Amino acid sequence: MSKIYKAIDSQGLVRVFFVDSRDMVETARKIHNTSPVATAALGRTLTMTALIGSGMKDKEDTVSVFIKGDGPLGQIVTTANGNGAVKGYVANPAVHLPLKSNGKLDVGAAVGKGSLSITMDLGLKEPYCGQVPLVTGEIAEDFTYYYAKSQQIPTAISLGVLVDRDYSVKRSGGLFVQLMPGCDDETAALIEKNVTELPSVTTMLEEGMTPDLIVTSVFAGLFFKYLDDDEYSYKCDCSREKIERALISLGEKELKNMIEEDHKAEVTCRFCPEVYKFTEFDLINLLNKAKNK
Ligand code: ZN
């Protein structure tokens, strides 16, 4: 479980979210058996997705993030709801790349060039979709650009995953600072100065800074209060019913092929280790449902 701290200054001009996301990212690493650079890329994206999820109003609301880069990792997909669940996967979790000259994992090269899309289903008729090109593929810069370009909201985002020697997740966290409409220049400049002076998220966590100290440092010089916090963890909500619906949506031709060629089907969830098995009889039933659609 990862607690998301949320705070707002007394005038309602700046909001700050912070999460120590080690638990959810380590769960993702174990499920997908990710290499260090894949752990960092997926972990940063999961952390940010949980932070966005935490800002949603209703429990049923969902946010999905698609990072489509031309690098060796392939697509990164994550999704979170307003009820504390986040999940995700990376297309090629076993990719290894040389470290950058500064000794850091080369997430930018692993992700490559491409696009970042965010889809929010807020229970309205149409889901909201926004897309921007990737700036660096380092994830935090890409989300920052998304907010500036697609939402016109000045935002500072810091995401970090530190992988241990045994490839487990040693530290992981995310800091999300957003200026609200009407924020004056003086406050904006103060917040910018405070954020710029902070070390990276993983450094702060390594140095033992508490979430409270991190949030307080961002607001230095301003009064602020905490809002209700949220708890997020890696959870998959897949079910046999959902997989059946997905199979039906493949259509008659595809189902007939499966029946005639394989006489069965095995579907592994992309987000968790669950495997769903379908016999020939099951598939014929689904084919009938597809025909009656
Ligand atoms: Zn699943």
PDB file of C-alpha atoms and ligand atoms in Angstrom:
ATOM      1  CA  MET A   1       0.000   0.000   0.000  1.00  0.00           C
ATOM      2  CA  SER A   2       1.332   3.432  -0.923  1.00  0.00           C
ATOM      3  CA  LYS A   3      -0.096   6.491   0.783  1.00  0.00           C
ATOM      4  CA  ILE A   4      -0.646   9.593  -1.352  1.00  0.00           C
ATOM      5  CA  TYR A   5      -0.242  12.818   0.615  1.00  0.00           C
ATOM      6  CA  LYS A   6      -2.274  15.713  -0.746  1.00  0.00           C
ATOM      7  CA  ALA A   7      -1.977  19.303   0.371  1.00  0.00           C
ATOM      8  CA  ILE A   8      -3.123  22.741  -0.743  1.00  0.00           C
ATOM      9  CA  ASP A   9      -1.956  26.217   0.283  1.00  0.00           C
ATOM     10  CA  SER A  10      -4.309  28.380   2.367  1.00  0.00           C
ATOM     11  CA  GLN A  11      -5.349  30.469  -0.660  1.00  0.00           C
ATOM     12  CA  GLY A  12      -6.036  27.453  -2.867  1.00  0.00           C
ATOM     13  CA  LEU A  13      -3.428  28.454  -5.457  1.00  0.00           C
ATOM     14  CA  VAL A  14      -1.063  25.494  -5.324  1.00  0.00           C
ATOM     15  CA  ARG A  15      -1.643  21.818  -4.807  1.00  0.00           C
ATOM     16  CA  VAL A  16       0.984  19.254  -3.973  1.00  0.00           C
ATOM     17  CA  PHE A  17       0.727  15.454  -4.108  1.00  0.00           C
ATOM     18  CA  PHE A  18       3.466  13.138  -2.913  1.00  0.00           C
ATOM     19  CA  VAL A  19       3.654   9.346  -2.896  1.00  0.00           C
ATOM     20  CA  ASP A  20       6.244   6.833  -1.778  1.00  0.00           C
ATOM     21  CA  SER A  21       5.339   4.226  -4.417  1.00  0.00           C
ATOM     22  CA  ARG A  22       7.881   1.519  -3.614  1.00  0.00           C
ATOM     23  CA  ASP A  23       5.226  -1.092  -2.767  1.00  0.00           C
ATOM     24  CA  MET A  24       3.191  -0.772  -5.964  1.00  0.00           C
ATOM     25  CA  VAL A  25       6.267  -0.620  -8.195  1.00  0.00           C
ATOM     26  CA  GLU A  26       7.890  -3.639  -6.511  1.00  0.00           C
ATOM     27  CA  THR A  27       4.626  -5.583  -6.991  1.00  0.00           C
ATOM     28  CA  ALA A  28       4.657  -4.630 -10.686  1.00  0.00           C
ATOM     29  CA  ARG A  29       8.305  -5.697 -10.986  1.00  0.00           C
ATOM     30  CA  LYS A  30       7.575  -9.118  -9.493  1.00  0.00           C
ATOM     31  CA  ILE A  31       4.515  -9.696 -11.689  1.00  0.00           C
ATOM     32  CA  HIS A  32       6.208  -8.678 -14.937  1.00  0.00           C
ATOM     33  CA  ASN A  33       9.761  -9.714 -14.022  1.00  0.00           C
ATOM     34  CA  THR A  34      11.033  -6.410 -15.399  1.00  0.00           C
ATOM     35  CA  SER A  35      14.662  -5.541 -16.107  1.00  0.00           C
ATOM     36  CA  PRO A  36      16.004  -2.478 -14.218  1.00  0.00           C
ATOM     37  CA  VAL A  37      15.330  -0.028 -17.058  1.00  0.00           C
ATOM     38  CA  ALA A  38      11.844  -1.489 -17.615  1.00  0.00           C
ATOM     39  CA  THR A  39      11.183  -1.276 -13.845  1.00  0.00           C
ATOM     40  CA  ALA A  40      12.141   2.417 -13.916  1.00  0.00           C
ATOM     41  CA  ALA A  41      10.013   3.234 -16.983  1.00  0.00           C
ATOM     42  CA  LEU A  42       6.958   1.277 -15.838  1.00  0.00           C
ATOM     43  CA  GLY A  43       7.441   2.371 -12.203  1.00  0.00           C
ATOM     44  CA  ARG A  44       7.580   6.067 -13.056  1.00  0.00           C
ATOM     45  CA  THR A  45       4.475   5.735 -15.226  1.00  0.00           C
ATOM     46  CA  LEU A  46       2.559   3.747 -12.581  1.00  0.00           C
ATOM     47  CA  THR A  47       3.494   6.309  -9.932  1.00  0.00           C
ATOM     48  CA  MET A  48       2.250   9.206 -12.055  1.00  0.00           C
ATOM     49  CA  THR A  49      -0.936   7.328 -13.004  1.00  0.00           C
ATOM     50  CA  ALA A  50      -1.724   6.732  -9.311  1.00  0.00           C
ATOM     51  CA  LEU A  51      -1.149  10.443  -8.606  1.00  0.00           C
ATOM     52  CA  ILE A  52      -3.590  11.379 -11.388  1.00  0.00           C
ATOM     53  CA  GLY A  53      -6.071   8.745 -10.127  1.00  0.00           C
ATOM     54  CA  SER A  54      -5.843  10.222  -6.663  1.00  0.00           C
ATOM     55  CA  GLY A  55      -6.964  13.597  -8.013  1.00  0.00           C
ATOM     56  CA  MET A  56     -10.182  12.182  -9.509  1.00  0.00           C
ATOM     57  CA  LYS A  57     -13.487  12.879  -7.818  1.00  0.00           C
ATOM     58  CA  ASP A  58     -15.379   9.582  -8.088  1.00  0.00           C
ATOM     59  CA  LYS A  59     -14.322   6.058  -7.214  1.00  0.00           C
ATOM     60  CA  GLU A  60     -15.529   4.755 -10.583  1.00  0.00           C
ATOM     61  CA  ASP A  61     -13.483   7.309 -12.553  1.00  0.00           C
ATOM     62  CA  THR A  62     -10.548   5.825 -14.431  1.00  0.00           C
ATOM     63  CA  VAL A  63      -7.427   7.187 -16.047  1.00  0.00           C
ATOM     64  CA  SER A  64      -5.383   5.278 -18.630  1.00  0.00           C
ATOM     65  CA  VAL A  65      -1.946   6.250 -19.858  1.00  0.00           C
ATOM     66  CA  PHE A  66      -0.407   5.048 -23.128  1.00  0.00           C
ATOM     67  CA  ILE A  67       3.229   5.758 -23.837  1.00  0.00           C
ATOM     68  CA  LYS A  68       3.966   4.703 -27.390  1.00  0.00           C
ATOM     69  CA  GLY A  69       7.679   5.041 -28.042  1.00  0.00           C
ATOM     70  CA  ASP A  70       9.853   3.597 -30.798  1.00  0.00           C
ATOM     71  CA  GLY A  71      12.475   2.401 -28.278  1.00  0.00           C
ATOM     72  CA  PRO A  72      13.115  -1.244 -27.352  1.00  0.00           C
ATOM     73  CA  LEU A  73      10.641  -1.257 -24.417  1.00  0.00           C
ATOM     74  CA  GLY A  74       7.664  -0.852 -26.749  1.00  0.00           C
ATOM     75  CA  GLN A  75       4.372   0.403 -25.428  1.00  0.00           C
ATOM     76  CA  ILE A  76       3.774   1.198 -21.746  1.00  0.00           C
ATOM     77  CA  VAL A  77       0.152   1.013 -20.614  1.00  0.00           C
ATOM     78  CA  THR A  78      -1.089   1.919 -17.142  1.00  0.00           C
ATOM     79  CA  THR A  79      -4.458   2.539 -15.608  1.00  0.00           C
ATOM     80  CA  ALA A  80      -5.758   3.707 -12.231  1.00  0.00           C
ATOM     81  CA  ASN A  81      -9.187   4.303 -10.774  1.00  0.00           C
ATOM     82  CA  GLY A  82     -10.406   6.718  -8.131  1.00  0.00           C
ATOM     83  CA  ASN A  83     -10.554   3.886  -5.619  1.00  0.00           C
ATOM     84  CA  GLY A  84      -6.903   3.118  -4.922  1.00  0.00           C
ATOM     85  CA  ALA A  85      -6.113   0.580  -7.651  1.00  0.00           C
ATOM     86  CA  VAL A  86      -3.375   0.962 -10.235  1.00  0.00           C
ATOM     87  CA  LYS A  87      -1.982  -1.535 -12.764  1.00  0.00           C
ATOM     88  CA  GLY A  88       0.134  -1.552 -15.900  1.00  0.00           C
ATOM     89  CA  TYR A  89       2.511  -3.347 -18.213  1.00  0.00           C
ATOM     90  CA  VAL A  90       5.380  -2.721 -20.578  1.00  0.00           C
ATOM     91  CA  ALA A  91       5.459  -4.565 -23.920  1.00  0.00           C
ATOM     92  CA  ASN A  92       9.079  -5.781 -23.632  1.00  0.00           C
ATOM     93  CA  PRO A  93       9.925  -6.111 -19.927  1.00  0.00           C
ATOM     94  CA  ALA A  94      13.281  -7.879 -20.439  1.00  0.00           C
ATOM     95  CA  VAL A  95      15.109  -5.050 -22.245  1.00  0.00           C
ATOM     96  CA  HIS A  96      18.605  -4.254 -20.950  1.00  0.00           C
ATOM     97  CA  LEU A  97      20.476  -1.105 -21.993  1.00  0.00           C
ATOM     98  CA  PRO A  98      23.876   0.257 -20.939  1.00  0.00           C
ATOM     99  CA  LEU A  99      23.724   2.864 -18.158  1.00  0.00           C
ATOM    100  CA  LYS A 100      24.076   6.536 -19.053  1.00  0.00           C
ATOM    101  CA  SER A 101      27.470   8.203 -18.475  1.00  0.00           C
ATOM    102  CA  ASN A 102      26.145   9.535 -15.127  1.00  0.00           C
ATOM    103  CA  GLY A 103      25.439   5.966 -13.972  1.00  0.00           C
ATOM    104  CA  LYS A 104      21.647   6.314 -14.291  1.00  0.00           C
ATOM    105  CA  LEU A 105      19.274   3.974 -16.100  1.00  0.00           C
ATOM    106  CA  ASP A 106      18.677   5.171 -19.658  1.00  0.00           C
ATOM    107  CA  VAL A 107      14.883   5.335 -19.587  1.00  0.00           C
ATOM    108  CA  GLY A 108      14.788   7.924 -22.399  1.00  0.00           C
ATOM    109  CA  ALA A 109      16.613   5.634 -24.843  1.00  0.00           C
ATOM    110  CA  ALA A 110      14.541   2.616 -23.770  1.00  0.00           C
ATOM    111  CA  VAL A 111      11.266   4.482 -24.402  1.00  0.00           C
ATOM    112  CA  GLY A 112      12.398   6.373 -27.526  1.00  0.00           C
ATOM    113  CA  LYS A 113      10.419   8.903 -29.534  1.00  0.00           C
ATOM    114  CA  GLY A 114       6.665   8.796 -29.847  1.00  0.00           C
ATOM    115  CA  SER A 115       3.595   9.969 -27.983  1.00  0.00           C
ATOM    116  CA  LEU A 116       2.005  10.168 -24.536  1.00  0.00           C
ATOM    117  CA  SER A 117      -1.777   9.829 -24.433  1.00  0.00           C
ATOM    118  CA  ILE A 118      -4.029  10.105 -21.415  1.00  0.00           C
ATOM    119  CA  THR A 119      -7.650   8.962 -21.447  1.00  0.00           C
ATOM    120  CA  MET A 120      -9.900   9.882 -18.541  1.00  0.00           C
ATOM    121  CA  ASP A 121     -13.271   8.254 -18.092  1.00  0.00           C
ATOM    122  CA  LEU A 122     -15.099  10.499 -15.647  1.00  0.00           C
ATOM    123  CA  GLY A 123     -18.542   8.968 -16.146  1.00  0.00           C
ATOM    124  CA  LEU A 124     -19.450  11.508 -18.832  1.00  0.00           C
ATOM    125  CA  LYS A 125     -20.794  10.541 -22.250  1.00  0.00           C
ATOM    126  CA  GLU A 126     -17.386  10.608 -23.893  1.00  0.00           C
ATOM    127  CA  PRO A 127     -14.065   9.894 -22.218  1.00  0.00           C
ATOM    128  CA  TYR A 128     -11.588  12.789 -22.286  1.00  0.00           C
ATOM    129  CA  CYS A 129      -8.451  12.144 -24.377  1.00  0.00           C
ATOM    130  CA  GLY A 130      -5.292  14.204 -24.674  1.00  0.00           C
ATOM    131  CA  GLN A 131      -2.075  13.465 -26.532  1.00  0.00           C
ATOM    132  CA  VAL A 132       1.338  15.080 -26.831  1.00  0.00           C
ATOM    133  CA  PRO A 133       4.620  14.002 -28.438  1.00  0.00           C
ATOM    134  CA  LEU A 134       7.227  12.592 -26.041  1.00  0.00           C
ATOM    135  CA  VAL A 135       9.831  15.210 -25.101  1.00  0.00           C
ATOM    136  CA  THR A 136      12.614  13.036 -23.672  1.00  0.00           C
ATOM    137  CA  GLY A 137      10.998   9.657 -22.919  1.00  0.00           C
ATOM    138  CA  GLU A 138      12.182  10.099 -19.320  1.00  0.00           C
ATOM    139  CA  ILE A 139       8.472  10.137 -18.283  1.00  0.00           C
ATOM    140  CA  ALA A 140       8.396  13.033 -15.754  1.00  0.00           C
ATOM    141  CA  GLU A 141       9.339  15.624 -18.416  1.00  0.00           C
ATOM    142  CA  ASP A 142       6.776  14.105 -20.755  1.00  0.00           C
ATOM    143  CA  PHE A 143       3.934  14.414 -18.230  1.00  0.00           C
ATOM    144  CA  THR A 144       5.034  17.971 -17.370  1.00  0.00           C
ATOM    145  CA  TYR A 145       4.858  18.835 -21.060  1.00  0.00           C
ATOM    146  CA  TYR A 146       1.441  17.162 -21.304  1.00  0.00           C
ATOM    147  CA  TYR A 147       0.031  19.451 -18.587  1.00  0.00           C
ATOM    148  CA  ALA A 148       1.623  22.579 -20.090  1.00  0.00           C
ATOM    149  CA  LYS A 149       0.576  21.837 -23.675  1.00  0.00           C
ATOM    150  CA  SER A 150      -2.651  19.887 -23.434  1.00  0.00           C
ATOM    151  CA  GLN A 151      -4.087  21.381 -20.226  1.00  0.00           C
ATOM    152  CA  GLN A 152      -2.293  24.756 -19.992  1.00  0.00           C
ATOM    153  CA  ILE A 153      -1.582  24.058 -16.302  1.00  0.00           C
ATOM    154  CA  PRO A 154       1.900  24.917 -14.995  1.00  0.00           C
ATOM    155  CA  THR A 155       3.052  21.721 -13.315  1.00  0.00           C
ATOM    156  CA  ALA A 156       6.246  20.399 -11.794  1.00  0.00           C
ATOM    157  CA  ILE A 157       6.607  16.622 -11.751  1.00  0.00           C
ATOM    158  CA  SER A 158       9.413  14.593 -10.282  1.00  0.00           C
ATOM    159  CA  LEU A 159       9.341  10.800 -10.587  1.00  0.00           C
ATOM    160  CA  GLY A 160      12.068   8.409  -9.566  1.00  0.00           C
ATOM    161  CA  VAL A 161      12.728   4.692  -9.239  1.00  0.00           C
ATOM    162  CA  LEU A 162      15.951   3.409  -7.709  1.00  0.00           C
ATOM    163  CA  VAL A 163      16.669  -0.240  -8.518  1.00  0.00           C
ATOM    164  CA  ASP A 164      18.749  -2.257  -6.046  1.00  0.00           C
ATOM    165  CA  ARG A 165      21.611  -4.626  -6.935  1.00  0.00           C
ATOM    166  CA  ASP A 166      19.293  -7.637  -6.758  1.00  0.00           C
ATOM    167  CA  TYR A 167      16.930  -5.793  -9.189  1.00  0.00           C
ATOM    168  CA  SER A 168      14.299  -5.219  -6.517  1.00  0.00           C
ATOM    169  CA  VAL A 169      12.899  -1.708  -6.107  1.00  0.00           C
ATOM    170  CA  LYS A 170      14.868   0.120  -3.434  1.00  0.00           C
ATOM    171  CA  ARG A 171      13.122   3.491  -3.640  1.00  0.00           C
ATOM    172  CA  SER A 172      10.305   4.848  -5.712  1.00  0.00           C
ATOM    173  CA  GLY A 173       8.296   8.004  -5.458  1.00  0.00           C
ATOM    174  CA  GLY A 174       6.533  10.847  -7.173  1.00  0.00           C
ATOM    175  CA  LEU A 175       6.000  14.535  -6.498  1.00  0.00           C
ATOM    176  CA  PHE A 176       3.292  16.432  -8.357  1.00  0.00           C
ATOM    177  CA  VAL A 177       3.013  20.203  -7.916  1.00  0.00           C
ATOM    178  CA  GLN A 178       0.342  22.143  -9.745  1.00  0.00           C
ATOM    179  CA  LEU A 179      -0.468  25.854  -9.871  1.00  0.00           C
ATOM    180  CA  MET A 180      -4.203  26.466  -9.864  1.00  0.00           C
ATOM    181  CA  PRO A 181      -5.918  29.056 -12.081  1.00  0.00           C
ATOM    182  CA  GLY A 182      -5.466  32.545 -10.619  1.00  0.00           C
ATOM    183  CA  CYS A 183      -2.116  31.769  -9.034  1.00  0.00           C
ATOM    184  CA  ASP A 184      -0.160  35.060  -8.815  1.00  0.00           C
ATOM    185  CA  ASP A 185       3.385  35.462 -10.162  1.00  0.00           C
ATOM    186  CA  GLU A 186       4.899  35.895  -6.708  1.00  0.00           C
ATOM    187  CA  THR A 187       3.507  32.594  -5.422  1.00  0.00           C
ATOM    188  CA  ALA A 188       4.441  30.856  -8.677  1.00  0.00           C
ATOM    189  CA  ALA A 189       8.026  32.139  -8.395  1.00  0.00           C
ATOM    190  CA  LEU A 190       8.283  31.034  -4.752  1.00  0.00           C
ATOM    191  CA  ILE A 191       7.027  27.516  -5.537  1.00  0.00           C
ATOM    192  CA  GLU A 192       9.328  27.258  -8.534  1.00  0.00           C
ATOM    193  CA  LYS A 193      12.303  28.234  -6.379  1.00  0.00           C
ATOM    194  CA  ASN A 194      11.334  25.730  -3.668  1.00  0.00           C
ATOM    195  CA  VAL A 195      10.882  22.887  -6.175  1.00  0.00           C
ATOM    196  CA  THR A 196      14.128  23.677  -8.008  1.00  0.00           C
ATOM    197  CA  GLU A 197      16.070  23.536  -4.744  1.00  0.00           C
ATOM    198  CA  LEU A 198      14.794  20.041  -3.892  1.00  0.00           C
ATOM    199  CA  PRO A 199      16.981  17.025  -4.673  1.00  0.00           C
ATOM    200  CA  SER A 200      15.529  14.232  -6.828  1.00  0.00           C
ATOM    201  CA  VAL A 201      12.713  12.141  -5.332  1.00  0.00           C
ATOM    202  CA  THR A 202      14.910   9.063  -4.910  1.00  0.00           C
ATOM    203  CA  THR A 203      17.640  11.162  -3.241  1.00  0.00           C
ATOM    204  CA  MET A 204      15.096  12.626  -0.806  1.00  0.00           C
ATOM    205  CA  LEU A 205      13.808   9.133   0.023  1.00  0.00           C
ATOM    206  CA  GLU A 206      17.363   7.765   0.333  1.00  0.00           C
ATOM    207  CA  GLU A 207      18.227  10.588   2.725  1.00  0.00           C
ATOM    208  CA  GLY A 208      15.249   9.618   4.863  1.00  0.00           C
ATOM    209  CA  MET A 209      13.139  12.718   4.218  1.00  0.00           C
ATOM    210  CA  THR A 210       9.576  12.005   5.325  1.00  0.00           C
ATOM    211  CA  PRO A 211       6.636  12.766   3.012  1.00  0.00           C
ATOM    212  CA  ASP A 212       5.636  15.533   5.444  1.00  0.00           C
ATOM    213  CA  LEU A 213       9.069  17.142   5.221  1.00  0.00           C
ATOM    214  CA  ILE A 214       8.994  16.938   1.411  1.00  0.00           C
ATOM    215  CA  VAL A 215       5.548  18.558   1.192  1.00  0.00           C
ATOM    216  CA  THR A 216       6.549  21.211   3.764  1.00  0.00           C
ATOM    217  CA  SER A 217       9.688  21.997   1.736  1.00  0.00           C
ATOM    218  CA  VAL A 218       7.626  22.601  -1.418  1.00  0.00           C
ATOM    219  CA  PHE A 219       5.372  25.025   0.482  1.00  0.00           C
ATOM    220  CA  ALA A 220       8.222  26.802   2.332  1.00  0.00           C
ATOM    221  CA  GLY A 221       7.093  30.410   2.890  1.00  0.00           C
ATOM    222  CA  LEU A 222       3.371  29.613   2.481  1.00  0.00           C
ATOM    223  CA  PHE A 223       0.654  28.325   4.795  1.00  0.00           C
ATOM    224  CA  PHE A 224      -0.860  25.015   3.732  1.00  0.00           C
ATOM    225  CA  LYS A 225      -3.136  22.249   4.937  1.00  0.00           C
ATOM    226  CA  TYR A 226      -3.403  18.555   4.190  1.00  0.00           C
ATOM    227  CA  LEU A 227      -6.430  17.160   2.390  1.00  0.00           C
ATOM    228  CA  ASP A 228      -7.606  13.566   2.987  1.00  0.00           C
ATOM    229  CA  ASP A 229      -4.915  11.162   1.883  1.00  0.00           C
ATOM    230  CA  ASP A 230      -5.403   8.173  -0.433  1.00  0.00           C
ATOM    231  CA  GLU A 231      -3.999   4.664  -0.390  1.00  0.00           C
ATOM    232  CA  TYR A 232      -2.974   3.122  -3.712  1.00  0.00           C
ATOM    233  CA  SER A 233      -1.783  -0.386  -4.472  1.00  0.00           C
ATOM    234  CA  TYR A 234      -1.149  -2.536  -7.519  1.00  0.00           C
ATOM    235  CA  LYS A 235      -4.377  -4.429  -8.156  1.00  0.00           C
ATOM    236  CA  CYS A 236      -5.813  -6.112 -11.239  1.00  0.00           C
ATOM    237  CA  ASP A 237      -9.580  -6.286 -11.661  1.00  0.00           C
ATOM    238  CA  CYS A 238      -9.605  -8.796 -14.520  1.00  0.00           C
ATOM    239  CA  SER A 239     -12.260 -11.528 -14.537  1.00  0.00           C
ATOM    240  CA  ARG A 240     -13.362 -14.435 -16.710  1.00  0.00           C
ATOM    241  CA  GLU A 241     -16.386 -12.358 -17.716  1.00  0.00           C
ATOM    242  CA  LYS A 242     -14.204  -9.504 -19.013  1.00  0.00           C
ATOM    243  CA  ILE A 243     -11.973 -11.896 -20.961  1.00  0.00           C
ATOM    244  CA  GLU A 244     -15.107 -13.538 -22.440  1.00  0.00           C
ATOM    245  CA  ARG A 245     -16.343 -10.131 -23.574  1.00  0.00           C
ATOM    246  CA  ALA A 246     -12.956  -9.450 -25.164  1.00  0.00           C
ATOM    247  CA  LEU A 247     -13.058 -12.811 -26.996  1.00  0.00           C
ATOM    248  CA  ILE A 248     -16.602 -12.158 -28.237  1.00  0.00           C
ATOM    249  CA  SER A 249     -15.499  -8.746 -29.504  1.00  0.00           C
ATOM    250  CA  LEU A 250     -12.852 -10.451 -31.687  1.00  0.00           C
ATOM    251  CA  GLY A 251     -15.742 -11.502 -33.911  1.00  0.00           C
ATOM    252  CA  GLU A 252     -17.053 -14.701 -35.499  1.00  0.00           C
ATOM    253  CA  LYS A 253     -14.211 -15.247 -37.951  1.00  0.00           C
ATOM    254  CA  GLU A 254     -11.485 -15.077 -35.330  1.00  0.00           C
ATOM    255  CA  LEU A 255     -13.412 -17.350 -32.923  1.00  0.00           C
ATOM    256  CA  LYS A 256     -14.086 -19.906 -35.681  1.00  0.00           C
ATOM    257  CA  ASN A 257     -10.359 -19.968 -36.426  1.00  0.00           C
ATOM    258  CA  MET A 258      -9.575 -20.657 -32.778  1.00  0.00           C
ATOM    259  CA  ILE A 259     -12.097 -23.488 -32.635  1.00  0.00           C
ATOM    260  CA  GLU A 260     -10.994 -25.127 -35.893  1.00  0.00           C
ATOM    261  CA  GLU A 261      -7.242 -24.704 -35.439  1.00  0.00           C
ATOM    262  CA  ASP A 262      -6.582 -24.887 -31.683  1.00  0.00           C
ATOM    263  CA  HIS A 263      -9.819 -26.354 -30.254  1.00  0.00           C
ATOM    264  CA  LYS A 264      -9.129 -24.269 -27.139  1.00  0.00           C
ATOM    265  CA  ALA A 265      -7.768 -20.917 -26.007  1.00  0.00           C
ATOM    266  CA  GLU A 266      -5.558 -19.706 -23.200  1.00  0.00           C
ATOM    267  CA  VAL A 267      -5.587 -16.032 -22.409  1.00  0.00           C
ATOM    268  CA  THR A 268      -3.061 -14.505 -20.025  1.00  0.00           C
ATOM    269  CA  CYS A 269      -3.980 -11.160 -18.493  1.00  0.00           C
ATOM    270  CA  ARG A 270      -1.607  -8.397 -19.607  1.00  0.00           C
ATOM    271  CA  PHE A 271      -1.664  -6.817 -16.141  1.00  0.00           C
ATOM    272  CA  CYS A 272      -1.354  -9.829 -13.792  1.00  0.00           C
ATOM    273  CA  PRO A 273      -0.312 -13.514 -13.914  1.00  0.00           C
ATOM    274  CA  GLU A 274      -3.915 -14.808 -14.192  1.00  0.00           C
ATOM    275  CA  VAL A 275      -4.462 -17.328 -17.018  1.00  0.00           C
ATOM    276  CA  TYR A 276      -7.966 -17.990 -18.349  1.00  0.00           C
ATOM    277  CA  LYS A 277      -8.550 -21.303 -20.110  1.00  0.00           C
ATOM    278  CA  PHE A 278     -11.332 -21.918 -22.603  1.00  0.00           C
ATOM    279  CA  THR A 279     -12.306 -25.351 -23.942  1.00  0.00           C
ATOM    280  CA  GLU A 280     -13.692 -25.944 -27.418  1.00  0.00           C
ATOM    281  CA  PHE A 281     -17.162 -26.104 -25.861  1.00  0.00           C
ATOM    282  CA  ASP A 282     -16.618 -22.702 -24.148  1.00  0.00           C
ATOM    283  CA  LEU A 283     -15.478 -21.202 -27.439  1.00  0.00           C
ATOM    284  CA  ILE A 284     -18.520 -22.525 -29.311  1.00  0.00           C
ATOM    285  CA  ASN A 285     -20.721 -20.859 -26.672  1.00  0.00           C
ATOM    286  CA  LEU A 286     -18.854 -17.572 -27.175  1.00  0.00           C
ATOM    287  CA  LEU A 287     -19.168 -17.956 -30.955  1.00  0.00           C
ATOM    288  CA  ASN A 288     -22.946 -18.262 -30.549  1.00  0.00           C
ATOM    289  CA  LYS A 289     -22.976 -15.116 -28.436  1.00  0.00           C
ATOM    290  CA  ALA A 290     -20.892 -13.324 -31.084  1.00  0.00           C
ATOM    291  CA  LYS A 291     -23.398 -14.406 -33.755  1.00  0.00           C
ATOM    292  CA  ASN A 292     -26.349 -13.063 -31.732  1.00  0.00           C
ATOM    293  CA  LYS A 293     -24.740  -9.675 -31.232  1.00  0.00           C
TER     294      LYS A 293
HETATM  295 ZN    ZN B   1      -5.419  -9.421 -14.435  1.00  0.00          ZN
END
